[in-house]
Amino acid sequence: MSTAASTTTGSVLLDPDEQRVIEEQRARRLHRLARRELTSVVVFSGGFLAAAVALALLVPSHRHPGWVAGLLLIAAYGAAFRLDFEIGTGSAVPTELILVPMLFVLPVGLVPLAVAGGIVAGSLEECVRGSLRVSRIPMRLMIAWHAVGPALVFAIAGERGPRLSDWPLYVAALLSQFALDTLWAAGREWLALGVRPRVQLRAMLWVYSIDAGLAPVGLAVAFATQSSPYGVVLALPLVGLLSIFARERRVRIDHELELRDAYRGTAFLLGDVVEADDEYTGLHSRDVVELTLKVADGLELSTRERRDAEFVALLHDVGKVRVPKSIINKPGPLTPEERAVMEQHTVEGERLLLRVGGLLGEIGRVVRSCHERYDGDGYPDGIAGEKIPLIARIVACCDAFNAMTTDRSYRKAMPMGGAIAELKRSSGTQFDPHVVEVLIASLDGYAEPVSPPKISLATIV
C-alpha cells in the first residue's frame, strides 16, 4: 500500500486535526503546484524516474509474460490505486495486492516503471472525475518509489517463482519497500509542506501495518500467476470489495465534516441567542472563550479538547435564557429562592444542549459542571477535585476572573491585580490550583495591589 500520508492517523470519528488536514489535502489536489511542490517533483519524481530507468536497463531477465499480461497488471494496479483511504494529509491505497504478483510475473527491472504506469492510469481517472488537477500527476510519480526497494532485493536475489521457503527474502523486500516509502514521503512532506519527518514517521506506522497484512494475500495471488500470468485477476474481487469500504469511509468523512460545521454553526447561533437575550451574558461568554483558550494552550490540551473547551466556554451560560431577567439583572444580592433558580441554569444548559445531541450533547454534560467547586461545595452535583471535568474546571476559573474584572448590575469591576489575588486566595478551595496558576501566567501587564479588596466569590453566578 503506497501512501502520501503525513500527520496523525485514525479512523472516523476523526479528531479536528485530521479533519483539517484532510480538507487541506482535498483542496490541494485541485490547486496548481506551489513552488516548493515543484521542487519536490524535480527531486523525488525525477529521482524515481532515473532509478526506474536504470533498473529497467541494467537488470537482466528471462521473463516474457507478453504485453497483454503486462497491461493487465498495470490496469489492475491503477484500479487498486484509485481506492483512496484518506489518512492525515494523504491516502493509503491497497496496491500491495498487485505489486507482489508483479514481482513474480514481470521482469523485475520493469516493475517500478509498471507501478508508475498504474499510478498515472489511476490518476487520469481522477482527473476525468474532476478530483485531481492534471498538473499534479507528475507529483504522483514519486509514490512509485516504494516499488524500487523490492525490485532491488529481487534483482540481487535473482528472479524465481514464489516459494514459502523464501519468506526471509520476502520480509527483506517488504522492509526495503517501507524504508524507501518512508524516505521519499518524509522528504517530500518536509520539502513541499514543511511537515517534520518525525510527524511523518508516526503516520506511516498505520499504513505499514495494512501493507504487512495485505502482502501475504498478494503472495497467494502470485502463486496463482505461476500457471498463468492472468491469475492476477483473482485479486480483483478483493480490490472491488475494498473499493466499497473506501467509498463508505469517504462518505462518512464527508458527513463528519458537514456535522462539524453544523455543530459549530449551532454553537455560535446559541451564543448569539444568549447575547440577544442578555447582552452582558453574551459578551461575557465570548470573553470567557478567549481566556479559556489561553489556559487550554498553556495546559497543552489536544486539538479535540481545545475545541470542546471553546464550545463549553461559549455555551456555559446558555441555560440563563431560562432564568427570568429580573433575577439576572437584579441590582443587589439574590434571595435564597432566587439563587436556587439561578443555580438551575447549568442544568437547563445541559438539557438544551442534550436536545441538540451529538457533540453539543457531550458539551452539555460539561456545561453542567461549570459551577462546581474544587472542594465539592459547588452546584448542581457537589462533585470535587478531579471528578470535575478538566474543561469545566478551566471554564469555572476563567468565568470567575472575567466576572470579577467586569462591571455587573450589583457592583463595579475589580482591578485586575485584585482579581488575581482573589484567584490565588481561592486556589485549592473553589478553583483547581494548576488551572489558577496557568491562567495567571497567561495574563500580561497586571500589578499586585498592596491591600487587595476582598470579594465573596459566592456572589459570582
Coordinates of C-alpha atoms in Angstrom, one line a residue:
M1 CA 0.0 0.0 0.0
S2 CA 1.7 3.2 -1.1
T3 CA 1.0 6.3 0.8
A4 CA 1.4 10.0 0.8
A5 CA 0.1 10.3 4.4
S6 CA 1.9 12.6 6.8
T7 CA 0.1 13.5 10.0
T8 CA -1.8 11.7 12.7
T9 CA -3.8 8.7 11.8
G10 CA -7.1 7.5 13.0
S11 CA -10.5 6.4 11.9
V12 CA -13.9 8.0 11.8
L13 CA -14.7 9.7 14.1
L14 CA -11.8 12.0 13.3
D15 CA -10.2 14.5 15.6
P16 CA -10.1 18.2 14.5
D17 CA -6.5 18.0 13.3
E18 CA -7.4 15.1 11.0
Q19 CA -10.4 16.9 9.7
R20 CA -8.4 20.0 8.9
V21 CA -5.6 18.2 7.1
I22 CA -8.0 16.1 5.1
E23 CA -9.8 19.2 3.9
E24 CA -6.5 20.8 3.0
Q25 CA -5.4 17.8 1.1
R26 CA -8.6 17.6 -0.9
A27 CA -8.3 21.3 -1.7
R28 CA -4.6 21.0 -2.7
R29 CA -5.4 18.3 -5.3
L30 CA -7.3 21.0 -7.3
H31 CA -4.6 23.7 -6.9
R32 CA -1.6 24.4 -9.1
L33 CA 1.7 23.1 -7.8
A34 CA 3.3 25.6 -5.4
R35 CA 7.0 26.5 -5.8
R36 CA 8.1 24.2 -3.0
E37 CA 6.0 21.4 -4.5
L38 CA 7.6 21.9 -7.9
T39 CA 11.0 21.5 -6.2
S40 CA 9.9 18.2 -4.6
V41 CA 8.7 17.0 -8.1
V42 CA 12.1 17.6 -9.6
V43 CA 13.9 16.0 -6.7
F44 CA 11.8 13.0 -5.9
S45 CA 9.8 12.2 -9.1
G46 CA 13.0 12.9 -11.2
G47 CA 15.0 10.7 -8.9
F48 CA 12.5 7.9 -9.2
L49 CA 12.5 8.0 -13.0
A50 CA 16.3 7.9 -13.0
A51 CA 16.3 4.9 -10.7
A52 CA 13.5 3.1 -12.5
V53 CA 15.1 3.5 -15.9
A54 CA 18.4 2.3 -14.6
L55 CA 16.8 -0.8 -13.2
A56 CA 15.0 -1.5 -16.5
L57 CA 18.2 -1.2 -18.4
L58 CA 20.7 -2.9 -16.0
V59 CA 18.7 -5.8 -14.5
P60 CA 18.6 -8.9 -16.9
S61 CA 15.5 -11.0 -17.1
H62 CA 14.3 -14.3 -18.7
R63 CA 10.6 -13.5 -18.2
H64 CA 8.4 -12.8 -21.2
P65 CA 4.8 -12.5 -19.9
G66 CA 3.5 -10.7 -23.1
W67 CA 2.2 -7.2 -23.5
V68 CA -1.4 -8.2 -22.7
A69 CA -0.5 -9.6 -19.3
G70 CA 1.7 -6.5 -18.7
L71 CA -1.1 -4.1 -19.5
L72 CA -3.5 -6.2 -17.3
L73 CA -1.2 -5.8 -14.3
I74 CA -0.8 -2.1 -14.9
A75 CA -4.6 -1.7 -15.2
A76 CA -5.1 -3.7 -12.0
Y77 CA -2.6 -1.6 -10.2
G78 CA -4.3 1.5 -11.4
A79 CA -7.7 0.2 -10.2
A80 CA -6.2 -0.5 -6.7
F81 CA -4.5 2.9 -6.7
R82 CA -7.9 4.6 -7.1
L83 CA -9.1 3.2 -3.7
D84 CA -8.5 6.3 -1.6
F85 CA -8.4 5.6 2.1
E86 CA -7.8 9.2 3.5
I87 CA -5.4 9.2 6.3
G88 CA -3.9 12.5 7.5
T89 CA -2.7 14.6 4.6
G90 CA -2.6 11.8 2.2
S91 CA -4.0 8.4 1.3
A92 CA -3.4 4.7 1.9
V93 CA -4.2 2.5 -1.1
P94 CA -4.2 -1.3 -1.3
T95 CA -1.7 -1.7 -4.2
E96 CA 0.2 -4.4 -2.3
L97 CA -2.3 -6.9 -3.7
I98 CA -0.9 -6.1 -7.2
L99 CA 2.7 -5.2 -6.5
V100 CA 3.6 -8.6 -5.1
P101 CA 2.3 -10.5 -8.2
M102 CA 4.1 -8.0 -10.4
L103 CA 7.4 -9.0 -8.8
F104 CA 6.9 -12.6 -9.9
V105 CA 5.3 -12.1 -13.4
L106 CA 7.1 -9.1 -14.9
P107 CA 10.8 -8.6 -15.5
V108 CA 12.0 -7.4 -12.1
G109 CA 13.7 -4.4 -13.5
L110 CA 10.5 -3.2 -15.2
V111 CA 8.3 -3.4 -12.0
P112 CA 8.9 0.2 -10.9
L113 CA 8.0 1.6 -14.3
A114 CA 4.9 -0.6 -14.4
V115 CA 3.9 0.7 -11.0
A116 CA 4.4 4.3 -12.3
G117 CA 2.2 3.4 -15.3
G118 CA -0.6 2.2 -12.9
I119 CA -0.3 5.4 -10.8
V120 CA -0.7 7.5 -13.9
A121 CA -3.6 5.4 -15.1
G122 CA -5.4 5.8 -11.8
S123 CA -4.6 9.5 -11.6
L124 CA -6.0 10.1 -15.1
E125 CA -9.3 8.6 -13.9
E126 CA -9.3 11.1 -11.0
C127 CA -8.7 13.9 -13.5
V128 CA -11.7 12.8 -15.5
R129 CA -13.9 12.9 -12.4
G130 CA -12.6 16.3 -11.5
S131 CA -11.0 15.4 -8.2
L132 CA -7.4 16.0 -9.3
R133 CA -5.6 18.6 -11.3
V134 CA -3.7 17.2 -14.4
S135 CA -0.6 19.2 -13.4
R136 CA -0.3 17.2 -10.2
I137 CA 0.2 13.8 -12.0
P138 CA 4.0 14.3 -12.1
M139 CA 4.0 14.7 -8.3
R140 CA 2.2 11.3 -8.1
L141 CA 5.2 9.6 -9.7
M142 CA 7.2 9.9 -6.6
I143 CA 4.8 7.5 -4.9
A144 CA 6.2 4.7 -7.0
W145 CA 9.5 4.9 -5.0
H146 CA 8.1 2.2 -2.8
A147 CA 8.5 -0.3 -5.7
V148 CA 12.2 0.4 -6.1
G149 CA 13.2 -1.3 -2.9
P150 CA 11.6 -4.8 -3.5
A151 CA 12.8 -4.7 -7.2
L152 CA 16.3 -4.2 -6.0
V153 CA 16.0 -7.0 -3.5
F154 CA 14.6 -9.4 -6.1
A155 CA 17.2 -8.3 -8.6
I156 CA 20.0 -9.1 -6.2
A157 CA 18.5 -12.5 -5.2
G158 CA 17.7 -13.4 -8.8
E159 CA 14.4 -14.0 -10.5
R160 CA 12.5 -17.0 -9.2
G161 CA 9.0 -18.2 -8.6
P162 CA 7.2 -17.8 -5.3
R163 CA 8.2 -20.3 -2.6
L164 CA 7.2 -20.3 1.1
S165 CA 10.8 -21.2 2.0
D166 CA 11.9 -17.8 0.7
W167 CA 10.0 -15.9 3.4
P168 CA 13.1 -14.2 4.7
L169 CA 13.6 -12.8 1.2
Y170 CA 10.0 -11.5 1.1
V171 CA 10.4 -9.9 4.6
A172 CA 13.5 -8.1 3.4
A173 CA 11.7 -6.9 0.3
L174 CA 8.8 -5.6 2.3
L175 CA 11.2 -3.8 4.7
S176 CA 13.0 -2.2 1.8
Q177 CA 9.7 -1.1 0.5
F178 CA 8.9 0.6 3.8
A179 CA 12.3 2.2 4.0
L180 CA 12.2 3.8 0.6
D181 CA 8.5 4.8 1.0
T182 CA 9.3 6.5 4.3
L183 CA 12.3 8.3 2.9
W184 CA 10.5 9.8 -0.1
A185 CA 7.3 10.6 1.8
A186 CA 9.1 12.2 4.8
G187 CA 11.4 14.1 2.4
R188 CA 8.5 15.3 0.2
E189 CA 6.4 16.4 3.1
W190 CA 9.3 18.3 4.6
L191 CA 10.3 19.9 1.3
A192 CA 6.9 20.7 -0.1
L193 CA 4.8 21.3 3.1
G194 CA 7.3 21.9 5.9
V195 CA 6.0 18.8 7.8
R196 CA 8.6 17.5 10.2
P197 CA 9.9 13.9 9.4
R198 CA 9.1 12.7 12.9
V199 CA 5.4 13.5 12.3
Q200 CA 5.5 11.6 9.0
L201 CA 7.0 8.5 10.7
R202 CA 4.2 8.3 13.2
A203 CA 1.6 8.4 10.3
M204 CA 3.4 5.7 8.3
L205 CA 3.0 3.1 11.1
W206 CA -0.7 2.7 10.4
V207 CA -0.2 2.4 6.7
Y208 CA 2.6 -0.2 7.0
S209 CA 0.5 -2.3 9.3
I210 CA -2.0 -2.5 6.5
D211 CA 0.7 -3.3 3.9
A212 CA 2.0 -6.1 6.1
G213 CA -1.5 -7.6 6.3
L214 CA -2.1 -7.4 2.5
A215 CA 1.4 -8.7 1.5
P216 CA 0.6 -12.4 2.2
V217 CA -2.6 -12.1 0.2
G218 CA -0.6 -10.7 -2.7
L219 CA 1.8 -13.6 -2.3
A220 CA -1.1 -16.0 -2.6
V221 CA -2.2 -14.3 -5.8
A222 CA 1.5 -14.6 -7.0
F223 CA 1.3 -18.4 -6.6
A224 CA -1.8 -18.3 -8.9
T225 CA 0.1 -16.4 -11.6
Q226 CA 2.7 -19.3 -11.9
S227 CA 0.3 -21.3 -14.1
S228 CA -0.9 -18.2 -15.9
P229 CA 0.1 -14.6 -15.7
Y230 CA -3.6 -13.8 -15.9
G231 CA -4.0 -15.2 -12.4
V232 CA -3.8 -11.7 -11.1
V233 CA -7.5 -11.3 -11.9
L234 CA -8.1 -13.3 -8.7
A235 CA -7.1 -10.2 -6.7
L236 CA -9.7 -8.0 -8.5
P237 CA -12.7 -9.2 -6.4
L238 CA -10.9 -8.1 -3.3
V239 CA -10.0 -4.8 -4.9
G240 CA -13.7 -4.3 -5.7
L241 CA -14.7 -5.1 -2.1
L242 CA -12.1 -2.7 -0.8
S243 CA -13.5 0.0 -3.1
I244 CA -16.8 -0.3 -1.3
F245 CA -15.1 0.3 2.0
A246 CA -13.1 3.2 0.6
R247 CA -16.3 4.8 -0.7
E248 CA -18.0 4.3 2.6
R249 CA -15.1 5.8 4.5
R250 CA -15.1 8.9 2.2
V251 CA -18.9 9.3 2.7
R252 CA -18.5 9.0 6.5
I253 CA -15.7 11.6 6.4
D254 CA -17.9 13.9 4.3
H255 CA -20.8 13.6 6.7
E256 CA -18.5 14.2 9.7
L257 CA -17.1 17.4 8.1
E258 CA -20.6 18.5 7.5
L259 CA -21.6 17.7 11.1
R260 CA -18.6 19.6 12.4
D261 CA -19.7 22.7 10.5
A262 CA -23.3 22.2 11.7
Y263 CA -22.3 21.8 15.3
R264 CA -20.0 24.9 15.1
G265 CA -22.8 26.9 13.5
T266 CA -25.3 25.7 16.1
A267 CA -22.9 26.6 18.9
F268 CA -22.4 30.1 17.6
L269 CA -26.1 30.5 16.9
L270 CA -26.8 29.6 20.5
G271 CA -24.2 32.1 21.6
D272 CA -25.9 34.7 19.6
V273 CA -29.2 33.8 21.2
V274 CA -27.7 34.2 24.6
E275 CA -26.3 37.6 23.6
A276 CA -29.7 38.7 22.2
D277 CA -31.4 37.6 25.4
D278 CA -28.9 39.4 27.6
E279 CA -26.1 41.4 26.2
Y280 CA -23.8 41.2 29.2
T281 CA -24.1 37.4 29.4
G282 CA -23.3 37.0 25.7
L283 CA -20.3 39.3 25.7
H284 CA -19.1 37.8 29.0
S285 CA -19.3 34.3 27.3
R286 CA -17.1 35.4 24.4
D287 CA -14.5 36.9 26.8
V288 CA -14.5 33.6 28.7
V289 CA -13.8 31.8 25.5
E290 CA -10.7 33.9 25.0
L291 CA -9.4 33.2 28.5
T292 CA -10.3 29.5 28.3
L293 CA -8.3 29.1 25.0
K294 CA -5.3 30.7 26.6
V295 CA -5.4 28.3 29.5
A296 CA -6.0 25.3 27.1
D297 CA -2.9 26.3 25.2
G298 CA -1.0 26.7 28.5
L299 CA -2.1 23.2 29.6
E300 CA -1.2 21.8 26.1
L301 CA -4.6 20.3 25.6
S302 CA -5.2 18.3 22.4
T303 CA -6.9 19.8 19.5
R304 CA -10.1 17.9 20.3
E305 CA -10.0 19.1 23.9
R306 CA -9.3 22.7 22.8
R307 CA -12.3 22.6 20.5
D308 CA -14.5 21.2 23.3
A309 CA -13.2 23.9 25.7
E310 CA -14.1 26.6 23.2
F311 CA -17.7 25.3 22.9
V312 CA -18.1 24.9 26.7
A313 CA -16.8 28.4 27.3
L314 CA -19.1 29.8 24.7
L315 CA -22.2 27.9 26.0
H316 CA -21.5 27.7 29.7
D317 CA -24.3 30.3 30.4
V318 CA -26.7 29.2 27.7
G319 CA -29.1 27.9 30.4
K320 CA -29.6 31.5 31.6
V321 CA -32.1 32.0 28.7
R322 CA -34.5 30.1 31.0
V323 CA -33.8 32.4 34.0
P324 CA -36.1 35.4 34.5
K325 CA -34.4 38.8 33.6
S326 CA -35.5 40.1 37.0
I327 CA -33.1 37.7 38.6
I328 CA -30.2 38.0 36.1
N329 CA -30.2 41.8 36.2
K330 CA -31.1 42.3 39.9
P331 CA -29.0 45.2 41.2
G332 CA -28.4 43.6 44.6
P333 CA -27.9 40.2 46.4
L334 CA -30.2 37.4 45.4
T335 CA -32.6 35.9 47.9
P336 CA -32.2 32.1 48.6
E337 CA -35.2 31.4 46.4
E338 CA -33.8 33.5 43.5
R339 CA -30.4 31.9 44.0
A340 CA -32.0 28.4 43.7
V341 CA -33.5 29.5 40.4
M342 CA -30.2 30.9 39.2
E343 CA -28.3 27.7 40.2
Q344 CA -30.5 25.7 37.8
H345 CA -29.0 27.4 34.8
T346 CA -26.3 24.8 34.4
V347 CA -28.9 22.0 34.4
E348 CA -31.0 23.9 32.0
G349 CA -28.0 24.5 29.8
E350 CA -27.3 20.7 29.8
R351 CA -30.9 20.0 28.9
L352 CA -30.9 22.4 25.9
L353 CA -27.7 21.0 24.5
L354 CA -28.8 17.4 25.0
R355 CA -31.7 18.2 22.8
V356 CA -29.4 19.3 20.1
G357 CA -27.5 16.0 20.6
G358 CA -24.2 14.7 19.1
L359 CA -21.1 16.8 20.0
L360 CA -23.2 19.5 21.7
G361 CA -24.9 16.9 23.8
E362 CA -21.4 15.9 25.1
I363 CA -20.6 19.6 25.6
G364 CA -23.8 19.9 27.7
R365 CA -22.6 17.4 30.2
V366 CA -19.5 19.5 30.8
V367 CA -21.6 22.7 30.9
R368 CA -23.5 21.2 33.8
S369 CA -20.3 21.1 35.9
C370 CA -19.0 24.7 35.2
H371 CA -20.1 25.9 38.7
E372 CA -18.8 23.0 40.7
R373 CA -16.1 23.9 43.2
Y374 CA -12.8 22.1 43.7
D375 CA -13.6 21.5 47.3
G376 CA -17.0 20.0 46.5
D377 CA -19.2 22.9 47.7
G378 CA -20.4 23.9 44.2
Y379 CA -23.6 23.1 42.3
P380 CA -25.6 21.3 41.0
D381 CA -24.0 18.0 42.0
G382 CA -21.4 18.8 44.6
I383 CA -18.6 16.9 43.0
A384 CA -15.0 17.8 43.8
G385 CA -11.4 17.7 42.6
E386 CA -10.5 15.5 39.6
K387 CA -14.1 14.3 39.4
I388 CA -15.0 17.7 37.9
P389 CA -14.2 17.6 34.1
L390 CA -11.0 19.4 33.4
I391 CA -12.6 21.7 30.9
A392 CA -15.3 22.6 33.5
R393 CA -12.6 23.5 36.0
I394 CA -10.9 25.7 33.4
V395 CA -14.1 27.5 32.4
A396 CA -15.1 28.0 36.1
C397 CA -11.8 29.8 36.8
C398 CA -11.9 31.9 33.7
D399 CA -15.6 32.7 34.2
A400 CA -15.0 33.9 37.7
F401 CA -12.0 36.0 36.7
N402 CA -13.9 37.7 33.9
A403 CA -16.9 38.3 36.2
M404 CA -14.6 39.9 38.8
T405 CA -13.0 42.2 36.2
T406 CA -16.2 43.5 34.5
D407 CA -19.0 45.7 35.8
R408 CA -22.1 43.8 37.0
S409 CA -25.5 45.1 37.8
Y410 CA -24.8 44.8 41.6
R411 CA -21.1 46.0 41.7
K412 CA -18.3 47.7 39.8
A413 CA -15.4 45.8 38.3
M414 CA -12.4 44.9 40.5
P415 CA -8.9 45.9 39.4
M416 CA -7.1 43.1 37.6
G417 CA -4.5 42.8 40.4
G418 CA -7.2 42.4 43.0
A419 CA -9.0 39.7 40.9
I420 CA -5.7 37.8 40.6
A421 CA -5.1 38.0 44.3
E422 CA -8.7 36.6 44.8
L423 CA -8.0 33.7 42.5
K424 CA -4.9 32.9 44.5
R425 CA -6.8 33.0 47.7
S426 CA -9.5 30.7 46.3
S427 CA -6.9 28.3 44.8
G428 CA -7.5 24.8 46.1
T429 CA -10.9 25.6 47.5
Q430 CA -13.0 27.0 44.7
F431 CA -10.6 26.5 41.8
D432 CA -8.1 23.9 40.6
P433 CA -4.7 25.2 41.7
H434 CA -3.0 24.2 38.5
V435 CA -5.6 26.0 36.4
V436 CA -5.3 29.1 38.5
E437 CA -1.5 29.0 38.0
V438 CA -1.8 28.7 34.2
L439 CA -4.5 31.4 34.0
I440 CA -2.4 33.9 35.9
A441 CA 0.6 33.0 33.8
S442 CA -1.4 33.8 30.6
L443 CA -2.3 37.3 31.8
D444 CA 0.0 40.2 31.0
G445 CA 0.6 43.6 32.5
Y446 CA -1.0 43.4 35.9
A447 CA 0.2 44.8 39.2
E448 CA -0.4 43.3 42.6
P449 CA -2.2 45.7 44.9
V450 CA -0.7 46.3 48.3
S451 CA -4.0 45.6 50.1
P452 CA -6.3 43.8 47.6
P453 CA -10.0 44.2 48.1
K454 CA -12.0 41.2 49.3
I455 CA -15.0 39.9 47.4
S456 CA -17.1 36.8 48.1
L457 CA -16.9 34.6 45.0
A458 CA -20.1 33.0 46.1
T459 CA -21.9 36.0 44.7
I460 CA -20.5 35.3 41.2
V461 CA -23.1 33.2 39.3

